[in-house]
Coordinates of C-alpha atoms in Angstrom, one line a residue:
X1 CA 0.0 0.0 0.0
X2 CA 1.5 3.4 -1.0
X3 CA 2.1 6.1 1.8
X4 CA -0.7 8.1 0.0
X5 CA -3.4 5.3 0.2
X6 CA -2.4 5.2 3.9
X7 CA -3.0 8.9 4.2
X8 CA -5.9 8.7 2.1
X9 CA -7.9 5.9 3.9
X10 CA -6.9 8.2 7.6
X11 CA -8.5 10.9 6.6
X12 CA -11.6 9.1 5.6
X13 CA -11.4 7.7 8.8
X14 CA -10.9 11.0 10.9
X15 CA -13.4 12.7 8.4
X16 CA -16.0 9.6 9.1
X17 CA -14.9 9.8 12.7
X18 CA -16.1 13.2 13.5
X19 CA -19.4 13.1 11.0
X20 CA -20.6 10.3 13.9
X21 CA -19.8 12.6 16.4
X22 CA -21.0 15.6 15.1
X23 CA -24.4 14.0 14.7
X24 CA -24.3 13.4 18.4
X25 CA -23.0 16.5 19.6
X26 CA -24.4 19.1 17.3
X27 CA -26.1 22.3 18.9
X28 CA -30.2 22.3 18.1
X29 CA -32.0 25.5 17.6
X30 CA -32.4 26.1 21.1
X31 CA -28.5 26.5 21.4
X32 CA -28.8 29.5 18.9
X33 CA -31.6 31.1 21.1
X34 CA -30.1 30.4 24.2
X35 CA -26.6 32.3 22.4
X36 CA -28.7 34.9 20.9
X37 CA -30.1 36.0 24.8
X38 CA -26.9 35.4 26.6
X39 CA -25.1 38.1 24.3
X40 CA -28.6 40.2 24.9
X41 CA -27.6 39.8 28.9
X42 CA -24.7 41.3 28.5
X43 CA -25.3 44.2 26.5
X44 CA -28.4 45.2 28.8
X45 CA -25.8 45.0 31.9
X46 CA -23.7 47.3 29.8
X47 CA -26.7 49.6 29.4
X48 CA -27.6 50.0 32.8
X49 CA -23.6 50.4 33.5
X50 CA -23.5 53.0 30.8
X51 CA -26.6 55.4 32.3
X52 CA -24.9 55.1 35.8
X53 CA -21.6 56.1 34.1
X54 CA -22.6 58.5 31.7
X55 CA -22.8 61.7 33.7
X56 CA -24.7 64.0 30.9
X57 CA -25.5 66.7 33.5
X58 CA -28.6 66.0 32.5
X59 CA -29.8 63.2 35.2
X60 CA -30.5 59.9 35.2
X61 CA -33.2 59.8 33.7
X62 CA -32.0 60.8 30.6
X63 CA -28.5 59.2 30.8
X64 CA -30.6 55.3 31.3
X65 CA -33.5 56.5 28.1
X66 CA -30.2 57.4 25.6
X67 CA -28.5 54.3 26.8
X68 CA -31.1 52.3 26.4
X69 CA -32.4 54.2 22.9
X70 CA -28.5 53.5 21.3
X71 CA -28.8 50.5 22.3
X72 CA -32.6 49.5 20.8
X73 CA -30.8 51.4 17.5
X74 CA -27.5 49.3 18.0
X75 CA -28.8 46.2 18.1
X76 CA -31.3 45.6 15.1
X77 CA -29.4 48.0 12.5
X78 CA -26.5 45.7 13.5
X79 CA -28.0 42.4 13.1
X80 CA -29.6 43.4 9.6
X81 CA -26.4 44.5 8.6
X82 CA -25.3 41.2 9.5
X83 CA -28.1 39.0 8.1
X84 CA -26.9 41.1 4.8
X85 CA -24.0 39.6 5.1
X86 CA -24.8 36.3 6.4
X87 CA -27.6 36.1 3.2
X88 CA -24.8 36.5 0.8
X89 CA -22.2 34.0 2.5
X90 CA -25.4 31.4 4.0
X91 CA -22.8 29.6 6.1
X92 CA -24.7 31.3 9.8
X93 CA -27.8 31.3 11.3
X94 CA -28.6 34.8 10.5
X95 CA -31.0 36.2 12.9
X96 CA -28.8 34.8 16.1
X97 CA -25.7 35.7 14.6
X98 CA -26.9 39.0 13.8
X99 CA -28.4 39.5 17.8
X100 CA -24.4 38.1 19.0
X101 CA -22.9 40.9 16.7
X102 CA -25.3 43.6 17.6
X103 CA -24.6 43.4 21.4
X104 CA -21.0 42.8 20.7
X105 CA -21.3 46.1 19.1
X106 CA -22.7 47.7 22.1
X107 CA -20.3 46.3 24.7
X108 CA -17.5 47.4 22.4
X109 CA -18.7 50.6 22.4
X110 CA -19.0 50.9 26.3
X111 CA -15.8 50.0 26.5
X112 CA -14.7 53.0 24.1
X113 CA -10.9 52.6 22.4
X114 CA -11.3 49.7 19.5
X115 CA -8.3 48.5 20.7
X116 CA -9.5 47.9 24.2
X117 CA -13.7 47.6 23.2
X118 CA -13.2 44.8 20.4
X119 CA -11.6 42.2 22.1
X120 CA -13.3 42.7 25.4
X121 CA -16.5 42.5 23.1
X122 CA -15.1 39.3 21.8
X123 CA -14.2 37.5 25.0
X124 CA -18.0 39.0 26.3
X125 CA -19.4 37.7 23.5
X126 CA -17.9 34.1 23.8
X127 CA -18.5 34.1 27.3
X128 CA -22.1 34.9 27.6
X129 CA -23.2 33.4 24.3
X130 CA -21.6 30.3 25.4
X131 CA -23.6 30.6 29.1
X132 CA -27.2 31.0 27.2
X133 CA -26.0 28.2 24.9
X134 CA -25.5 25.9 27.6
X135 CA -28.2 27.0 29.6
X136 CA -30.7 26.7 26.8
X137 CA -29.8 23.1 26.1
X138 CA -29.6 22.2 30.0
X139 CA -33.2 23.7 30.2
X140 CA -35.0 22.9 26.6
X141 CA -32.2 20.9 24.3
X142 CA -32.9 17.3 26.1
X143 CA -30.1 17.5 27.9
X144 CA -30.6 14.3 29.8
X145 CA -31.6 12.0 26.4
X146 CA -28.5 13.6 25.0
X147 CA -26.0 11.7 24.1
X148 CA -23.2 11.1 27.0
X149 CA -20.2 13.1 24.6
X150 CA -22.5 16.1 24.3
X151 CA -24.0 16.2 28.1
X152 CA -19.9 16.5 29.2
X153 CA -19.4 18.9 26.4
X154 CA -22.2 20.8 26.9
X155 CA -21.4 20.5 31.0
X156 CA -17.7 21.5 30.4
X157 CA -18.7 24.9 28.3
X158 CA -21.3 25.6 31.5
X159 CA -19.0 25.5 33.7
X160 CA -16.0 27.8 31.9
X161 CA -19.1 30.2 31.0
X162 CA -19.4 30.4 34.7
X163 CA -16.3 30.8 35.8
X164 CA -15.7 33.6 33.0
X165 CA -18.7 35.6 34.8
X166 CA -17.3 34.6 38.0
X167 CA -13.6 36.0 36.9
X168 CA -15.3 39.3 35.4
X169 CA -16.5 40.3 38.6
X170 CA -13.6 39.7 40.4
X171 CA -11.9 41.6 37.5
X172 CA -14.1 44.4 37.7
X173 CA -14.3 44.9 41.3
X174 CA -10.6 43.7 42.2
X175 CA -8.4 47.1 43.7
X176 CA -5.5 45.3 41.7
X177 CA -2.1 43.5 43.7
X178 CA 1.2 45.0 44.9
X179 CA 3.2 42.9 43.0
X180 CA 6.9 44.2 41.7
X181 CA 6.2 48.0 43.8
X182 CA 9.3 49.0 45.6
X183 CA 9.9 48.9 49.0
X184 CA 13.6 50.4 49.0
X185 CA 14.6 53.2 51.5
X186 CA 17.3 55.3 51.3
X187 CA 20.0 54.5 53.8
X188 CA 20.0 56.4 57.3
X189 CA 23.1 56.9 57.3
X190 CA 23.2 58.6 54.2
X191 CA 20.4 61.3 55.3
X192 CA 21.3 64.9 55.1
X193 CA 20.4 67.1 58.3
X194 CA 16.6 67.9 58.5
X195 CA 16.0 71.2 57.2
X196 CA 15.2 73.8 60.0
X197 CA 12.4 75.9 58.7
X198 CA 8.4 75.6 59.5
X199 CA 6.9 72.8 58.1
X200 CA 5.3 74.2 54.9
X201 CA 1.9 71.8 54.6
X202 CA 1.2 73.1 58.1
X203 CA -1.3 76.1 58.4
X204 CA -0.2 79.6 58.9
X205 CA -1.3 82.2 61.3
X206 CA -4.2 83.8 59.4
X207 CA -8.3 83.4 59.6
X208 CA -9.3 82.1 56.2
X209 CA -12.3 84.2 54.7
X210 CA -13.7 82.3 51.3
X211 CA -15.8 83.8 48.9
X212 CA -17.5 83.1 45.0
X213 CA -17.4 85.7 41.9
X214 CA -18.9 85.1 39.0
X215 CA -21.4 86.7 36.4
X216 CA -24.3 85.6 38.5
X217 CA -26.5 83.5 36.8
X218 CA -25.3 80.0 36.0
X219 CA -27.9 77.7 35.5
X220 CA -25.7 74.8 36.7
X221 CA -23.7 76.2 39.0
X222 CA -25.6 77.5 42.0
X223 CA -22.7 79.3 43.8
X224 CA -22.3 81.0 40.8
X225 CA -25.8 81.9 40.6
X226 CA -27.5 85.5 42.2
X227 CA -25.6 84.8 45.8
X228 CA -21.7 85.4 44.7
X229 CA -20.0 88.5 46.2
X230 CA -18.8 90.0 43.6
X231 CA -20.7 89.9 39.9
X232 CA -18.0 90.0 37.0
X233 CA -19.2 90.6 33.1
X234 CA -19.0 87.9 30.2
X235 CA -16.2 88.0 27.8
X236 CA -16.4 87.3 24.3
X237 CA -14.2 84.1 23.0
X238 CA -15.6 83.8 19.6
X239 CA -12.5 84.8 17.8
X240 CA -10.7 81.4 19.2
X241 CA -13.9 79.5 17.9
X242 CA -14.1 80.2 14.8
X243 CA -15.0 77.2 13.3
X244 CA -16.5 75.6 16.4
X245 CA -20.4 75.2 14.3
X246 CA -23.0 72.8 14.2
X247 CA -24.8 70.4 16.7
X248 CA -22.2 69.9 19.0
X249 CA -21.8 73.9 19.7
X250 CA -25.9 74.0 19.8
X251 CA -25.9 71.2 22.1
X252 CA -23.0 73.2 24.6
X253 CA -25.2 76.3 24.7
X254 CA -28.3 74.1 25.6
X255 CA -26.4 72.8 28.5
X256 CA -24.2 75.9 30.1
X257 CA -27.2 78.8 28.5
X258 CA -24.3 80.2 26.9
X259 CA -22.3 80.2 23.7
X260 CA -18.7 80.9 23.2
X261 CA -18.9 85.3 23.0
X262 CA -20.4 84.9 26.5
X263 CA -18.2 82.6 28.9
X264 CA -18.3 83.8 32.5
X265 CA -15.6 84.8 34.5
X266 CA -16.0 82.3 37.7
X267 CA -14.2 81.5 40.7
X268 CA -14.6 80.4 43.9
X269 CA -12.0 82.3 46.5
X270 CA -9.9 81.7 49.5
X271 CA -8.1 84.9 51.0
X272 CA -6.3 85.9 54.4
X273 CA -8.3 87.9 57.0
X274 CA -6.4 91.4 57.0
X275 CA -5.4 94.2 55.5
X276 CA -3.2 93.1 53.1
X277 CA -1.4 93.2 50.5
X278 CA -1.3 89.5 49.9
X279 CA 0.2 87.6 46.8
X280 CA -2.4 86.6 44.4
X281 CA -2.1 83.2 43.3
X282 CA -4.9 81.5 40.1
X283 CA -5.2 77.8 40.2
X284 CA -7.0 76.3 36.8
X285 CA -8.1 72.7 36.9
X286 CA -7.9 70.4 33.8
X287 CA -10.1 68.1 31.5
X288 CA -12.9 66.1 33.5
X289 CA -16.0 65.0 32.8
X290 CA -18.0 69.1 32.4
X291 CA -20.7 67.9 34.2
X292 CA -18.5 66.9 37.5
X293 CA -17.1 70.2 38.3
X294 CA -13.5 70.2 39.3
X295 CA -12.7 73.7 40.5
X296 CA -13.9 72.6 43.8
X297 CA -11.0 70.3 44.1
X298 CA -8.5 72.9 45.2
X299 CA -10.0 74.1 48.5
X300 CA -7.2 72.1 50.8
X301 CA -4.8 74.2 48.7
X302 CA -7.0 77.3 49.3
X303 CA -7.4 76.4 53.1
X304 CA -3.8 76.3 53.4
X305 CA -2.0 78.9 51.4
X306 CA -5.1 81.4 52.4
X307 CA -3.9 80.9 56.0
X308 CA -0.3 81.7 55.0
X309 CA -0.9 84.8 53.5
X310 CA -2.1 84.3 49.9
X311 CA -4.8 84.6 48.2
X312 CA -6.2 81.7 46.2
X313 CA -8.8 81.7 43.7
X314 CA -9.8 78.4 42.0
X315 CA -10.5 79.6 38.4
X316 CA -13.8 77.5 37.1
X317 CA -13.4 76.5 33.0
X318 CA -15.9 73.3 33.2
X319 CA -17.4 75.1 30.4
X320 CA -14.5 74.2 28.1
X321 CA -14.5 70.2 29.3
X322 CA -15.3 67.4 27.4
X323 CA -18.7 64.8 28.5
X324 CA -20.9 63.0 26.5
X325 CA -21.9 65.3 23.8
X326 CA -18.7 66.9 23.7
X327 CA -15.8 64.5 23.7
X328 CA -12.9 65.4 22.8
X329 CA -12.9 69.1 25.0
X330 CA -13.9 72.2 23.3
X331 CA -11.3 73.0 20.4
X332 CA -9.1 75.2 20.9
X333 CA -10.2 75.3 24.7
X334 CA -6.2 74.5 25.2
X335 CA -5.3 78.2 24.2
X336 CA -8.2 79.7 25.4
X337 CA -8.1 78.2 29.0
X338 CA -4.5 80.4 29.6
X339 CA -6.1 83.2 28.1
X340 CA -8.6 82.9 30.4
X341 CA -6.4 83.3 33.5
X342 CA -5.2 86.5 32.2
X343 CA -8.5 88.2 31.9
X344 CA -9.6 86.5 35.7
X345 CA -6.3 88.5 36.4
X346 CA -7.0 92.3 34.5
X347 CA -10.4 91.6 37.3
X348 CA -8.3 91.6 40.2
X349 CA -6.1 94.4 38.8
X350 CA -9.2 96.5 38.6
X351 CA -11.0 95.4 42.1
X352 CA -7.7 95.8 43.8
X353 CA -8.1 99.7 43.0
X354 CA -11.9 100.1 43.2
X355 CA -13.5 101.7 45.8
X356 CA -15.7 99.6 48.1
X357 CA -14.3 96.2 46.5
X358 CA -13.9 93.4 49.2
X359 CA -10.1 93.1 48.1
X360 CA -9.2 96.8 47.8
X361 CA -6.0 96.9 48.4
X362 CA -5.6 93.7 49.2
X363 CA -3.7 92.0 46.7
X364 CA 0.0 92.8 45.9
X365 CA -0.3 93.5 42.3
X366 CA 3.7 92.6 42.1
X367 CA 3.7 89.1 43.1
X368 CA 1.5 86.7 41.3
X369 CA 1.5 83.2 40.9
X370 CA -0.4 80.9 38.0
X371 CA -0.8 77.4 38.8
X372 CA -2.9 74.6 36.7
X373 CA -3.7 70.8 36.5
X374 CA -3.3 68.7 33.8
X375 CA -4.5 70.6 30.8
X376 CA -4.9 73.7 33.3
X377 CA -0.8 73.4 34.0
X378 CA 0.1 73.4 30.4
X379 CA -2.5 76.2 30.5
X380 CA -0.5 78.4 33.4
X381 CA 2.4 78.6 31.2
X382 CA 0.7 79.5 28.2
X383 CA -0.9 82.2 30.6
X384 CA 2.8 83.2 31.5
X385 CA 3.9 83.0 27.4
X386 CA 0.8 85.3 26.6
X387 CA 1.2 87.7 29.5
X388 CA 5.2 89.0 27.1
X389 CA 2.9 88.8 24.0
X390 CA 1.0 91.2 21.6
X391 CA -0.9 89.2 20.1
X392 CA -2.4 85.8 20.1
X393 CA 0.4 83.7 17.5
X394 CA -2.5 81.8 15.7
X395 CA -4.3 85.1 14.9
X396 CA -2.5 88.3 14.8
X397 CA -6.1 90.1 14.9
X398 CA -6.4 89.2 18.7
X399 CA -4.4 91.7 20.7
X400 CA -3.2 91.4 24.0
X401 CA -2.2 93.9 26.3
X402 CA -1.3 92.2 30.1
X403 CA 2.0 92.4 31.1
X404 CA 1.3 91.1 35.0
X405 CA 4.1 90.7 37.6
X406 CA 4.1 86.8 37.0
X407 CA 6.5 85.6 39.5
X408 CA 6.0 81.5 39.0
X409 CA 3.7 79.4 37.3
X410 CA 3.2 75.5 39.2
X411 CA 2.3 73.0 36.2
X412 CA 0.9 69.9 38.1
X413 CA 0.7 66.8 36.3
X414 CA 0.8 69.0 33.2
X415 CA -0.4 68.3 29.7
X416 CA 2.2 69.5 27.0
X417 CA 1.4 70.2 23.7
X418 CA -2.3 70.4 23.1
X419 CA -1.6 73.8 22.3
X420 CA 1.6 74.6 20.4
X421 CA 1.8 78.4 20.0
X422 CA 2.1 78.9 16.1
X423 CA 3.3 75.2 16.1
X424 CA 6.2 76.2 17.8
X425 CA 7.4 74.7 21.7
X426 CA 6.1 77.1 23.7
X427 CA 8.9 79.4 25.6
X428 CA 8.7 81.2 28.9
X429 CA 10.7 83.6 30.5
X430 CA 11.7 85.0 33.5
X431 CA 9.7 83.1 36.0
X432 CA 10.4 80.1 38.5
X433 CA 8.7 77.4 37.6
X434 CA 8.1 73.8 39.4
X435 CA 6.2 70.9 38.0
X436 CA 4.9 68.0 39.9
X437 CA 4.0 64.4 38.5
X438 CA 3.3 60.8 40.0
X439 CA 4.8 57.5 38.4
X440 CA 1.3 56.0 38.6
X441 CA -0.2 58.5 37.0
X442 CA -2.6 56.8 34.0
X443 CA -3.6 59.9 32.4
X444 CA -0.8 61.5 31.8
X445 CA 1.2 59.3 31.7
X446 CA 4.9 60.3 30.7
X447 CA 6.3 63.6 32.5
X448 CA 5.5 66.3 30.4
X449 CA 5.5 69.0 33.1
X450 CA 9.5 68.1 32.0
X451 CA 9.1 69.5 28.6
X452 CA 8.4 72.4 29.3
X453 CA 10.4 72.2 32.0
X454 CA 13.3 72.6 29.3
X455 CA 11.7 75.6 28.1
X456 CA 11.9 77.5 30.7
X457 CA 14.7 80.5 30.3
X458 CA 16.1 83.5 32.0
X459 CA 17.1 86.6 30.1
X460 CA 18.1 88.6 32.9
X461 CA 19.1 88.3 36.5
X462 CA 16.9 87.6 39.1
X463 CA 16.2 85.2 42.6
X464 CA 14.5 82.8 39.6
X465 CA 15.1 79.0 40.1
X466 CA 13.1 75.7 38.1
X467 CA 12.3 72.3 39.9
X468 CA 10.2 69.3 39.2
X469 CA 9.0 66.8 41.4
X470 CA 8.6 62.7 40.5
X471 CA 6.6 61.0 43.1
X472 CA 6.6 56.9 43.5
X473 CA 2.7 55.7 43.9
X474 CA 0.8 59.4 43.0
X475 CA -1.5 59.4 39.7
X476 CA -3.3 62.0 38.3
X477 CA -6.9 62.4 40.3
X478 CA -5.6 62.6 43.8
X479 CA -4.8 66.4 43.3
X480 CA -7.8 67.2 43.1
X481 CA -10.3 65.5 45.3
X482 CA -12.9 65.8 42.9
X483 CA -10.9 63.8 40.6
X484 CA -10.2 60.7 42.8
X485 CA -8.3 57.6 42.5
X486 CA -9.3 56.7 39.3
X487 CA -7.7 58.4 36.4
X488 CA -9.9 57.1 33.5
X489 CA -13.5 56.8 33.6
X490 CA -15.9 54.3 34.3
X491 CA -16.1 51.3 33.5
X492 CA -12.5 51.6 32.3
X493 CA -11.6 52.3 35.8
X494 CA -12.4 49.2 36.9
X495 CA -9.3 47.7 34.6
X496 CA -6.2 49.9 36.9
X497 CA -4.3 48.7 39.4
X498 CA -5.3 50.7 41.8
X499 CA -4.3 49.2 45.4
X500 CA -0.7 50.3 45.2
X501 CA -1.5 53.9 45.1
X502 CA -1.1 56.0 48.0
X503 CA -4.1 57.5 49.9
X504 CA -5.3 60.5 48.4
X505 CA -4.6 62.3 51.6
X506 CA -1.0 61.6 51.3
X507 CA -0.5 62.5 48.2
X508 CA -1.9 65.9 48.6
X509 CA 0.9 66.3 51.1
X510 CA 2.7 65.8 49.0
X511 CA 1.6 69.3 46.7
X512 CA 0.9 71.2 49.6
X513 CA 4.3 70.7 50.8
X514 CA 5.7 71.6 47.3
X515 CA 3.7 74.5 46.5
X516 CA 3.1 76.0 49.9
X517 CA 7.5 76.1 49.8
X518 CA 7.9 77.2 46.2
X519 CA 5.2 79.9 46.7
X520 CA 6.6 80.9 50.3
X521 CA 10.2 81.1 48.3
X522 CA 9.1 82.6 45.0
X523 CA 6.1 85.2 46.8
X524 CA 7.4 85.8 50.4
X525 CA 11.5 85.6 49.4
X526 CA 11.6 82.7 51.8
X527 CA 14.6 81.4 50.5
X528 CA 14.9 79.1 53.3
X529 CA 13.1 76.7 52.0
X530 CA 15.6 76.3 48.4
X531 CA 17.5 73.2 50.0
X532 CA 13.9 71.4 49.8
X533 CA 13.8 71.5 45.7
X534 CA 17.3 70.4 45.9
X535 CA 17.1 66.9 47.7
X536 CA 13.7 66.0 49.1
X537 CA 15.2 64.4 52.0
X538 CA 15.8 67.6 53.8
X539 CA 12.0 67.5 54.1
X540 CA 11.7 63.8 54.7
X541 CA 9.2 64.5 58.1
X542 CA 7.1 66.9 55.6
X543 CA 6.5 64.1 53.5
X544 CA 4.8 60.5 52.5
X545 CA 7.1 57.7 53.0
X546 CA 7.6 57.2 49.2
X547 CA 10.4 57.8 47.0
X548 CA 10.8 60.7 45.0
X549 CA 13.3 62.0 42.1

């Protein structure tokens, strides 16, 4: 017999061998149902996830109807899209395929990224399909007549459906392991001397008055309503917007009551109890979700440098954030968010010499401080580059005229290069400048704050000096305590190893230690506190026991 033959006759065999057991083990139609409904399972969990994630603004409500309306689109456009296909190539059950795909589709989409949503949707899709598979032929395939290959086939593919649910919930709700996080210490006998100066995070000697500005009535924003102290005018932004049209700028104005020639100057205000004058010091937040406000996540920095003798003013730009409708941010929001800061600044110039103003004299006009947040750091130092300029370098026909005493400008966790100023790295002179940034940061995830670190220069004498600060187990969100521990929305929160970061308590230590020294050094000329930005073990009882570069 030739080798052929011999290969010939075991194919037969193999071929004949799994014909017989095909016939025993072959899914019926209730397999396809029970497929069709476990992939409909998972895409109505992903709904209801969806309208608790959303966060429109808009409530509840409507976050669960335009879940649940994308998805009853999703769904059936999806699967007759796929029974198109399925017509054509007649190798599928169509309508059950076409189900499977269409909830694929909306779990993919929950999941955002393609490369993250697609092969989660994949593995969901297996999963759960495979679970209402099994469970329809347990409950209406005659399980128990079956034949004995099928029942442990059908038994084994119940059982790893189960434990795939059983290992997404752990997944999902796990904080995440310790594994490979670094435990070294430098050695004690290689400490320097403990600086001798006040502890900087501490509070100062000064009764801490707060206050809110703003235009007065913000339909979203009730301390920004009728109530604030002081009422500040609108200030046209259209010439940044140009080509900001169409349902997505309708759909902004719907929300906020306001389009782009009418943003409001807003902020909510911590300041010394005396007579001043006190440092003025703007702090701008970053990116979040628009509808979770994040300018109230400064007040322990207000609480503290307020009772040290500066004045703080949290600067609100929700208006410019990204959320449902409205993702990515507002374009070119990255230039207009500095520019902002310097017309929240020509306010205090002017209430600082008006009569009967609440800070009337209060504010020394020759010592300011910017300071911003992710997208709100790189925005403090394009504050600082538009404060030398004369105009705005993507439009000449914008003029500015500021010129403030900007001492320093505090990037934390900064963005760099959303905005390039005429497509060029974006200088800045003549100020001191610190950036700060955590190695578990997941938003930001490289240290930018350094790049522009490297464009910092001096062009003339002065007590100017540039530090940044790398801190083992701080992300992004603990900054800010609106922001939290979790750097990326929900559900793709629930993916981060989360357990080895430090408590958010800590790590705001760790920035009021930092910025209460570089402002107290830059603002006050206490220059006592230098050796701190020179090796952070001089300040080792200030800080959280973590290491730091």
């Amino acid at each position: 017999m030739s080798r052929w033959t011999r290969a010939t006759n075991a194919w037969l065999r193999i071929k004949q061998w799994w014909k017989w057991n095909w016939i025993l083990i072959h899914p019926g139609p209730e397999v396809r149902r029970g497929a069709a409904w476990g992939a409909l399972a998972a895409a109505t969990a992903c709904v209801v996830i969806a309208g608790l994630c959303l966060k429109t603004g808009f409530g509840y409500a409507f976050d669960f109807a335009f879940a649940i309306l994308f998805a009853a689109l999703c769904i059936p456009l999806t699967m007759l899209a796929v029974m198109l296909l399925l017509t054509i190539a007649r190798n599928l059950p169509r309508l059950a395929t076409g189900i499977m795909v269409g909830s694929c589709a909306v779990v993919m989409m929950l999941w955002g990224p393609p490369a993250l949503g697609v092969p989660i949707a994949i593995v969901v899709g297996v999963v759960e399909g495979a679970l209402g598979a099994t469970i329809a032929t347990l409950v209406a395939g005659g399980f128990r007549q079956a034949a004995l290959r099928k029942q442990i086939l059908v038994s084994v593919l119940f059982v790893g459906a189960v434990a795939g649910n059983v290992y997404f919930v752990w997944l999902f709700a796990h904080a995440g392991s310790m594994d490979k996080i670094i435990a070294w210490r430098p050695p004690a006998e290689s400490m320097p001397a403990k600086l001798l100066a006040e502890n900087p995070s501490a509070n100062g000697p000064y009764r801490v008055q707060q206050l809110f500005y703003g235009v007065g009535n913000d339909i979203r924003r009730p301390e920004y309503r009728a109530s604030v102290a002081i009422k500040t005018r609108t200030i046209d932004a259209s010439d940044f917007f140009k080509d900001f049209k169409g349902w997505q700028r309708w759909a902004r104005k719907k929300y906020w009551g306001f389009d782009v020639d009418k943003l409001p100057l807003n902020a909510r205000v911590w300041y010394p109890e005396g007579p001043g004058p006190f440092p003025l010091v703007l702090i701008v937040h970053g990116n979040h979700n628009m509808s979770d406000f994040s300018d109230p996540g400064y007040a322990y920095l207000g609480e503290l440098l307020a009772s040290r003798g500066f004045i703080l003013a949290s600067i609100d730009e929700n208006f410019l954030n990204g959320g449902l409708f409205h993702d990515p941010p507002l374009k070119p929001g990255s230039a207009a968010r500095g520019w902002l800061l310097l017309e929240h600044l020509k306010l205090w110039k002017e209430w600082n010499q008006a009569a009967g103003n609440p800070f009337q004299g209060k504010v020394d006009q020759s010592r300011i401080a910017l300071m911003g947040h992710s997208r709100g750091g790189e925005a403090a130092a394009t504050a600082a580059a538009f404060n030398r300029m004369k105009y705005y370098p993507d439009d000449a026909n914008i003029k500015f005229d500021y010129g403030f005493a900007i001492k320093a400008v505090v990037a934390i966790a900064p963005a760099d290069g959303q905005y390039k100023p005429a497509e060029q790295d974006r200088w800045i002179s003549d100020v001191s400048y610190l950036t700060l940034q955590g190695a578990q940061d997941a938003d930001v995830s490289s240290f930018l704050g350094s790049r522009q670190w490297d464009h910092v220069k001096y062009t003339q004498p002065g007590p100017w000096f540039k530090a940044e600060i790398y801190a083992y187990r701080a992300n992004h969100g603990q900054f800010n305590t609106v922001w939290g521990r979790t750097d990326a929305g929900e559900p793709l929160s629930w993916l981060l190893n989360l357990k080895p970061l430090m408590p958010g308590e800590e790590q705001r230590r760790i920035s009021e230690t930092y910025i209460s020294a570089f402002l107290e050094a830059t603002l006050h000329d206490r220059r006592e506190y230098l050796p701190l930005f020179q090796d952070w073990r001089v300040g080792r009882e200030w800080l959280p026991d973590t290491l730091y570069e």
